[in-house]
């Protein structure tokens, strides 16, 4: 019964591995959700995994300033840099909503060095469903 077992306290098999940052594929999809109060920007890889995301609120804008095109541009610029660092080079933009931040977000993504391949609009249009809110009288 001569056992040659591995030493119990040895650190040979239990080394601490450094977390490896995954590189996303070169192509991805930028989802821009532009509501009247905010703009949400997501960049996903080809499989649909989120690579980077940001909103004007996360970038430091509060209240009614979140709905401005400038705020959407700043948020999209941050997302563009994060996605570029993750390896995304080409992006297909999917727009949803009719808010102010649509144009600013697209321009900022292009300025961050990401090539925009296509722009598709997925804004939901009602087939006379819910009654819209009353018109503002200013």
Coordinates of C-alpha atoms in Angstrom, one line a residue, residues 23-119:
X23 CA -12.1 40.4 -28.2
X24 CA -15.4 40.9 -30.0
X25 CA -15.8 40.1 -33.7
X26 CA -15.0 42.9 -36.1
X27 CA -18.6 43.4 -37.1
X28 CA -21.5 44.2 -34.7
X29 CA -24.9 45.9 -34.3
X30 CA -25.4 49.3 -32.7
X31 CA -28.9 49.5 -31.2
X32 CA -30.1 53.1 -30.6
X33 CA -33.3 53.5 -28.6
X34 CA -34.3 57.2 -28.8
X35 CA -37.2 58.1 -26.6
X36 CA -38.4 61.7 -25.9
X37 CA -36.7 61.6 -22.5
X38 CA -33.6 59.6 -23.0
X39 CA -31.4 57.8 -25.5
X40 CA -30.0 54.3 -24.9
X41 CA -27.1 53.0 -27.0
X42 CA -26.0 49.3 -27.1
X43 CA -23.3 47.8 -29.2
X44 CA -23.5 44.0 -29.6
X45 CA -21.3 41.5 -31.5
X46 CA -22.5 39.3 -34.3
X47 CA -23.9 36.8 -31.8
X48 CA -25.9 39.4 -29.9
X49 CA -23.7 39.6 -26.8
X50 CA -23.5 43.2 -25.5
X51 CA -20.0 44.6 -26.0
X52 CA -20.7 48.2 -24.7
X53 CA -23.6 50.3 -23.6
X54 CA -24.2 53.8 -22.3
X55 CA -26.9 56.4 -21.7
X56 CA -26.8 60.1 -21.2
X57 CA -27.6 59.6 -17.5
X58 CA -24.6 57.3 -17.1
X59 CA -22.5 60.0 -18.8
X60 CA -23.5 62.6 -16.2
X61 CA -26.6 64.3 -17.7
X62 CA -29.7 64.6 -15.5
X63 CA -33.3 65.6 -16.1
X64 CA -34.3 67.3 -19.4
X65 CA -30.7 67.5 -20.5
X66 CA -30.7 63.8 -21.2
X67 CA -33.1 64.2 -24.1
X68 CA -30.7 66.6 -26.0
X69 CA -28.8 65.5 -29.2
X70 CA -25.6 66.7 -27.5
X71 CA -26.1 64.3 -24.6
X72 CA -26.8 61.4 -27.0
X73 CA -23.6 62.3 -28.9
X74 CA -21.5 62.2 -25.7
X75 CA -23.0 58.8 -24.7
X76 CA -22.5 57.3 -28.2
X77 CA -18.9 58.6 -28.3
X78 CA -18.1 56.7 -25.1
X79 CA -19.8 53.6 -26.4
X80 CA -17.9 53.9 -29.7
X81 CA -14.6 54.1 -27.9
X82 CA -15.4 51.1 -25.7
X83 CA -16.6 49.0 -28.7
X84 CA -13.5 50.0 -30.7
X85 CA -11.2 48.9 -27.9
X86 CA -13.2 45.6 -27.7
X87 CA -12.4 45.0 -31.4
X88 CA -15.6 46.1 -33.2
X89 CA -14.8 48.0 -36.4
X90 CA -17.9 47.8 -38.5
X91 CA -21.4 48.4 -37.2
X92 CA -25.0 48.1 -38.6
X93 CA -27.2 50.7 -36.8
X94 CA -30.7 49.7 -35.7
X95 CA -32.7 52.8 -34.7
X96 CA -35.9 52.6 -32.6
X97 CA -37.9 55.6 -31.5
X98 CA -38.4 59.2 -32.5
X99 CA -36.4 61.1 -30.0
X100 CA -33.9 63.9 -30.4
X101 CA -30.8 61.8 -30.0
X102 CA -31.0 59.7 -33.1
X103 CA -28.8 61.8 -35.4
X104 CA -26.3 62.8 -32.7
X105 CA -25.7 59.2 -31.7
X106 CA -25.0 58.1 -35.2
X107 CA -22.6 61.0 -35.9
X108 CA -20.7 60.3 -32.6
X109 CA -20.4 56.6 -33.4
X110 CA -18.9 57.4 -36.8
X111 CA -16.6 60.0 -35.2
X112 CA -15.3 57.3 -32.7
X113 CA -13.7 55.4 -35.6
X114 CA -16.4 52.8 -36.2
X115 CA -17.5 52.3 -39.8
X116 CA -21.3 52.4 -40.3
X117 CA -22.3 49.8 -42.8
X118 CA -26.1 50.3 -42.8
X119 CA -28.8 52.2 -40.9

